[in-house]
Coordinates of C-alpha atoms in Angstrom, one line a residue:
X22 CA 0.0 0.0 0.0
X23 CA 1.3 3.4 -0.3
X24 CA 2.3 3.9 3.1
X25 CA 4.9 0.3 2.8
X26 CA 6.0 1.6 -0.7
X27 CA 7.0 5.7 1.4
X28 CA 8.7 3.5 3.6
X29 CA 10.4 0.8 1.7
X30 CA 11.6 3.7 -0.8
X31 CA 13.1 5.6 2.2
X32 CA 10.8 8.1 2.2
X33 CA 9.2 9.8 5.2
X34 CA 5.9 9.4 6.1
X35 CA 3.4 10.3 8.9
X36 CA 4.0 7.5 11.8
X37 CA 0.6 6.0 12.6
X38 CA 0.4 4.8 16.2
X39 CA -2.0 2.0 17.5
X40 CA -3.0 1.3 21.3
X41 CA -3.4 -2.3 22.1
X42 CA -6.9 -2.5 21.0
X43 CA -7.5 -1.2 17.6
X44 CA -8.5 -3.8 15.2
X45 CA -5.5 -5.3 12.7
X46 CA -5.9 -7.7 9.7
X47 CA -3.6 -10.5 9.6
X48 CA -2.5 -12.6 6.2
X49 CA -1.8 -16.1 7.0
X50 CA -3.5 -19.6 6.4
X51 CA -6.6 -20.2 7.9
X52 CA -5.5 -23.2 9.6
X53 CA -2.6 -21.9 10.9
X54 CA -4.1 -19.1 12.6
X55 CA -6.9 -21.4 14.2
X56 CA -3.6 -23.4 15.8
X57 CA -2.2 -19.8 16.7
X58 CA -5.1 -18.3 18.3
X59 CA -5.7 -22.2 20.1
X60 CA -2.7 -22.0 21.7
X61 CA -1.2 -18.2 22.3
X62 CA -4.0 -15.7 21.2
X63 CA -7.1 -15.0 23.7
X64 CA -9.5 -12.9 21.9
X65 CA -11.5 -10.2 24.1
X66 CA -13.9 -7.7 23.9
X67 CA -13.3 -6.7 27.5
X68 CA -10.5 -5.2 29.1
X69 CA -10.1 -3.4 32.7
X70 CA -11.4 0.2 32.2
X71 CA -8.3 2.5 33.1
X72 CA -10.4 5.4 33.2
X73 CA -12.6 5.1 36.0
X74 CA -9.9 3.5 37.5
X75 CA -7.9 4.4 41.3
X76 CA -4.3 4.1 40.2
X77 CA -3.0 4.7 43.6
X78 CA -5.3 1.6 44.9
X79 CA -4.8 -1.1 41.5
X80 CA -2.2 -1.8 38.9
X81 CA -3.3 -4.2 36.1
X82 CA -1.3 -5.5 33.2
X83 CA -2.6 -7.6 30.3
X84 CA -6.2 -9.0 32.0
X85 CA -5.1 -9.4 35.1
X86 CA -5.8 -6.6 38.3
X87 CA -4.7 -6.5 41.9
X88 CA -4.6 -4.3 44.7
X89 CA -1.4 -2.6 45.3
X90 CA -0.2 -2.3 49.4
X91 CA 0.3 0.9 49.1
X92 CA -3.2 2.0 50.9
X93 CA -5.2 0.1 53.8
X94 CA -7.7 -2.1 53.5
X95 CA -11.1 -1.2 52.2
X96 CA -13.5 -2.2 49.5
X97 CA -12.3 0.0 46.4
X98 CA -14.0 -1.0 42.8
X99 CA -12.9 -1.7 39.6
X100 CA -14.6 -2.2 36.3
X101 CA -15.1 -3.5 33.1
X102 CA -14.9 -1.5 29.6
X103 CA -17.7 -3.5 28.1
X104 CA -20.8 -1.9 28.1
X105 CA -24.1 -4.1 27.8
X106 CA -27.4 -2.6 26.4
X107 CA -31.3 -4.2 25.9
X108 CA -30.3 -4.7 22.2
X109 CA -27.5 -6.9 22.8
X110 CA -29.4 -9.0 25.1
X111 CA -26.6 -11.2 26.7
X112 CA -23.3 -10.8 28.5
X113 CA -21.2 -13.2 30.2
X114 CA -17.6 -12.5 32.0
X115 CA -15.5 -15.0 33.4
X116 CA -13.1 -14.3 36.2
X117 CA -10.7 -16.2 37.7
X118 CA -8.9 -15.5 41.1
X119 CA -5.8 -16.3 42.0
X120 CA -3.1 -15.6 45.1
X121 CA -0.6 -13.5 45.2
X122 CA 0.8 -14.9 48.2
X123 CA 4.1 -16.7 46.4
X124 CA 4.8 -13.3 45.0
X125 CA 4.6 -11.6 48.5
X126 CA 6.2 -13.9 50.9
X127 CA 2.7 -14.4 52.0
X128 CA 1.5 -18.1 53.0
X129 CA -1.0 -19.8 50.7
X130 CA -4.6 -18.5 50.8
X131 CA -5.5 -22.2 48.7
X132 CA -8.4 -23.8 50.9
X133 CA -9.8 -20.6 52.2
X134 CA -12.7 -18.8 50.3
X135 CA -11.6 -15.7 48.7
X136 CA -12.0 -11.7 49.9
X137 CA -13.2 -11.1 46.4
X138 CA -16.5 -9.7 45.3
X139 CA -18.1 -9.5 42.1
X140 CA -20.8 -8.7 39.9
X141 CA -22.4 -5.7 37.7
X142 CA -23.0 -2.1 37.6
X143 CA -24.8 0.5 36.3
X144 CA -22.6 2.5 33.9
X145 CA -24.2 6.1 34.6
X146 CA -23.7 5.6 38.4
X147 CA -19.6 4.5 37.9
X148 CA -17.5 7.8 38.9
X149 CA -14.8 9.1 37.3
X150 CA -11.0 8.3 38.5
X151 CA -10.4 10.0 41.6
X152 CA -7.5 9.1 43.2
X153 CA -8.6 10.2 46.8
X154 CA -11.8 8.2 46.8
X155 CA -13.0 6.3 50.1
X156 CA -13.5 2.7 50.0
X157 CA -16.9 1.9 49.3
X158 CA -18.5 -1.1 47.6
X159 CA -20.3 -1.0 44.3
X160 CA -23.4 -2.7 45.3
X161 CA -23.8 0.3 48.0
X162 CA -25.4 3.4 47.6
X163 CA -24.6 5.9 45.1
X164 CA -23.6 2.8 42.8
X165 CA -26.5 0.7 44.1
X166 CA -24.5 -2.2 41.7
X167 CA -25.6 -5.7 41.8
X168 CA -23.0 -8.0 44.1
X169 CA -22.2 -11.5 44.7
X170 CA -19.4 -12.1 47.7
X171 CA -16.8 -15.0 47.0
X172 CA -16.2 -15.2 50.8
X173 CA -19.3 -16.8 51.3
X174 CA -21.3 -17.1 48.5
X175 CA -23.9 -14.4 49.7
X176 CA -25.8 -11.5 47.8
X177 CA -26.1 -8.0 48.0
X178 CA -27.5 -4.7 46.7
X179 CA -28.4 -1.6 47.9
X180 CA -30.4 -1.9 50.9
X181 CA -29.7 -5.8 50.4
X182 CA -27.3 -7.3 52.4
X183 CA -26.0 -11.1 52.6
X184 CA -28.6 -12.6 50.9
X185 CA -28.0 -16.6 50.9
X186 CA -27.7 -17.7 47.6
X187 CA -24.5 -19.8 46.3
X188 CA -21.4 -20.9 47.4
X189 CA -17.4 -19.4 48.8
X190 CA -15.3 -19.4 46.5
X191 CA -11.6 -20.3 46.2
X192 CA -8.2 -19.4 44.7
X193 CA -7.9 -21.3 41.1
X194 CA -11.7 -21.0 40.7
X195 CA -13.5 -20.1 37.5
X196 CA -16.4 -17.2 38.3
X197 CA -18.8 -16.7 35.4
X198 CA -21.0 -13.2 35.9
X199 CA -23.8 -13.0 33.2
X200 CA -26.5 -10.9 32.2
X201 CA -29.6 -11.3 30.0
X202 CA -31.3 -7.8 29.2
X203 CA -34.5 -9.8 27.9
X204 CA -38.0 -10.2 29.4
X205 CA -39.0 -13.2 30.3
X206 CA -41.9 -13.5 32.1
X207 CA -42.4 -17.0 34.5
X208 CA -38.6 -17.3 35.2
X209 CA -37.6 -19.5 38.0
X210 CA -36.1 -17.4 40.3
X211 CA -35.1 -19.8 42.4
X212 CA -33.2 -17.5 45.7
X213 CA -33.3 -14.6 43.1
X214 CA -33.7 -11.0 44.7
X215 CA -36.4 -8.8 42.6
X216 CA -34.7 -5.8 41.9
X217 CA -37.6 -3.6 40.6
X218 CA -41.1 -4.5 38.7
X219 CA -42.7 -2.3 35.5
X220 CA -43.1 -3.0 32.1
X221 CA -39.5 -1.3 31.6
X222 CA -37.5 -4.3 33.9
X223 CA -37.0 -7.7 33.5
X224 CA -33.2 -7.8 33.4
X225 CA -31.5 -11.2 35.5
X226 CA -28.1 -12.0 36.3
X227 CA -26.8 -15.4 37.1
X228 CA -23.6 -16.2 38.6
X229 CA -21.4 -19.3 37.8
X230 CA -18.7 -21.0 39.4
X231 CA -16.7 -23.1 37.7
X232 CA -19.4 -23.5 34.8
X233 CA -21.5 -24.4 37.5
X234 CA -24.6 -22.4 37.2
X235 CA -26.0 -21.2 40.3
X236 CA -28.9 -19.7 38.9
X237 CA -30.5 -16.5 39.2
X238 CA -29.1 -13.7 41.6
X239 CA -30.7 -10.6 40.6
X240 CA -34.2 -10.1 37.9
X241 CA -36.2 -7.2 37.2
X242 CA -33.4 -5.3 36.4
X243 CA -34.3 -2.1 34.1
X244 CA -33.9 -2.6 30.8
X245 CA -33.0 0.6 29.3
X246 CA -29.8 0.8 31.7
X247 CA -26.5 0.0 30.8
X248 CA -24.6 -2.5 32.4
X249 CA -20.6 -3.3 33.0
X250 CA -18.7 -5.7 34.8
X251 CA -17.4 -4.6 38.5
X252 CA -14.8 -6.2 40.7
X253 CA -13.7 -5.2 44.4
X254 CA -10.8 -6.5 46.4
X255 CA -10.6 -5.7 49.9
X256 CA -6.8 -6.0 49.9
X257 CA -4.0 -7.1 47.8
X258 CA -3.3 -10.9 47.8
X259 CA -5.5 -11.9 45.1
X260 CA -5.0 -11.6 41.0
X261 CA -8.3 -10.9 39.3
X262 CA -7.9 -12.1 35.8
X263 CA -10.2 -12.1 32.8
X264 CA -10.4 -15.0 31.0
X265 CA -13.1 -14.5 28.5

């Protein structure tokens, strides 16, 4: 093309930069780029969203996101840059945790649930970076977000706090979060918590560990929201790693 043939020829030409996640186009056999992408090449939609992120509290590199020591404890958020709407209709993130402990000199956290909670958002309600935020959990008020607590498997939201519904889980373990913006009326809610009731809601989220589905958390979510994916870690000896 003609930018190859300026530079090939010696001549200069504008230098066109690309960030991680602009889309490229790459010539090769199909086969060999199924065997590529098999083995070294995770494709994504998602990826941490740096800017409604607290640098001082998390680094991330790649997919993964931790807590850095370099505050106290306290429940700080992260979240996701994919942003779910009605007309997409489903979403689903999978998570998995593990421990930072060999990295730290700490002992092994293996066999003891994790301090990790999980879940989604609405994306009007997530605040701009501000680096001398308060910890406060998503799935409190202003963010109101939609939680479920690896510790011990419990729910909350809101005014909704610890309601039984799954299981702890553990370092090494898969977490699937998904949503379905799609009305369905009859559902089995099974230990579901209602989150509102009109003719604009009907949203649910399901929560899945290991590929184990747990079945629905949350339903009557509003459908004309906007939904992304929130993480937060209490303090810094877990890895929090998209794998989707």
């Amino acid at each position: 093309d003609e930018h190859n043939s300026h530079a090939q020829s010696g001549v200069e030409s504008d230098v066109i930069e690309y960030t991680k996640h602009d889309k490229m186009r790459v010539f090769m056999p199909q086969k060999e780029l199924s065997k590529l992408i098999g083995a070294d090449i995770r494709l994504s939609t998602e990826w941490w969203d740096t800017q409604h992120l607290n640098h001082v509290v998390y680094n991330t590199y790649d997919a993964q996101l931790w807590r850095t020591s370099a505050m106290n404890g306290g429940w700080y958020n992260a979240f996701g840059s994919y942003q779910v709407r009605e007309a997409q209709q489903k979403k689903r993130w999978n998570l998995q945790i593990s421990a930072r402990g060999n990295m730290c000199g700490r002992p092994s956290l293996r066999g003891q649930p994790a301090d990790v909670v999980f879940g989604v958002v609405d994306c009007d309600r997530i605040p701009l970076q501000n680096p001398n935020e308060k910890p406060l959990g998503f799935w409190l008020k202003p963010l109101n977000g939609f939680a479920y607590y690896g510790w011990n498997g419990k729910l909350s939201h809101s005014k909704m706090k610890n309601k039984s519904y799954g299981k702890p889980v553990y370092v090494g373990d898969r977490i699937g979060v998904e949503l379905e913006l799609i009305q369905t009326p009859g559902q089995d809610t099974r230990s579901g918590y209602r989150a509102h009731g009109s003719d604009n809601y009907g949203g649910v989220i399901r929560f899945f560990v290991n590929d184990e589905d747990l079945g629905i958390a949350f339903y009557d979510l509003d459908l004309t929201k906007t939904y992304s994916l929130a993480v937060a870690l209490n303090n810094d000896a877990y890895i929090v790693s998209l794998i989707d």
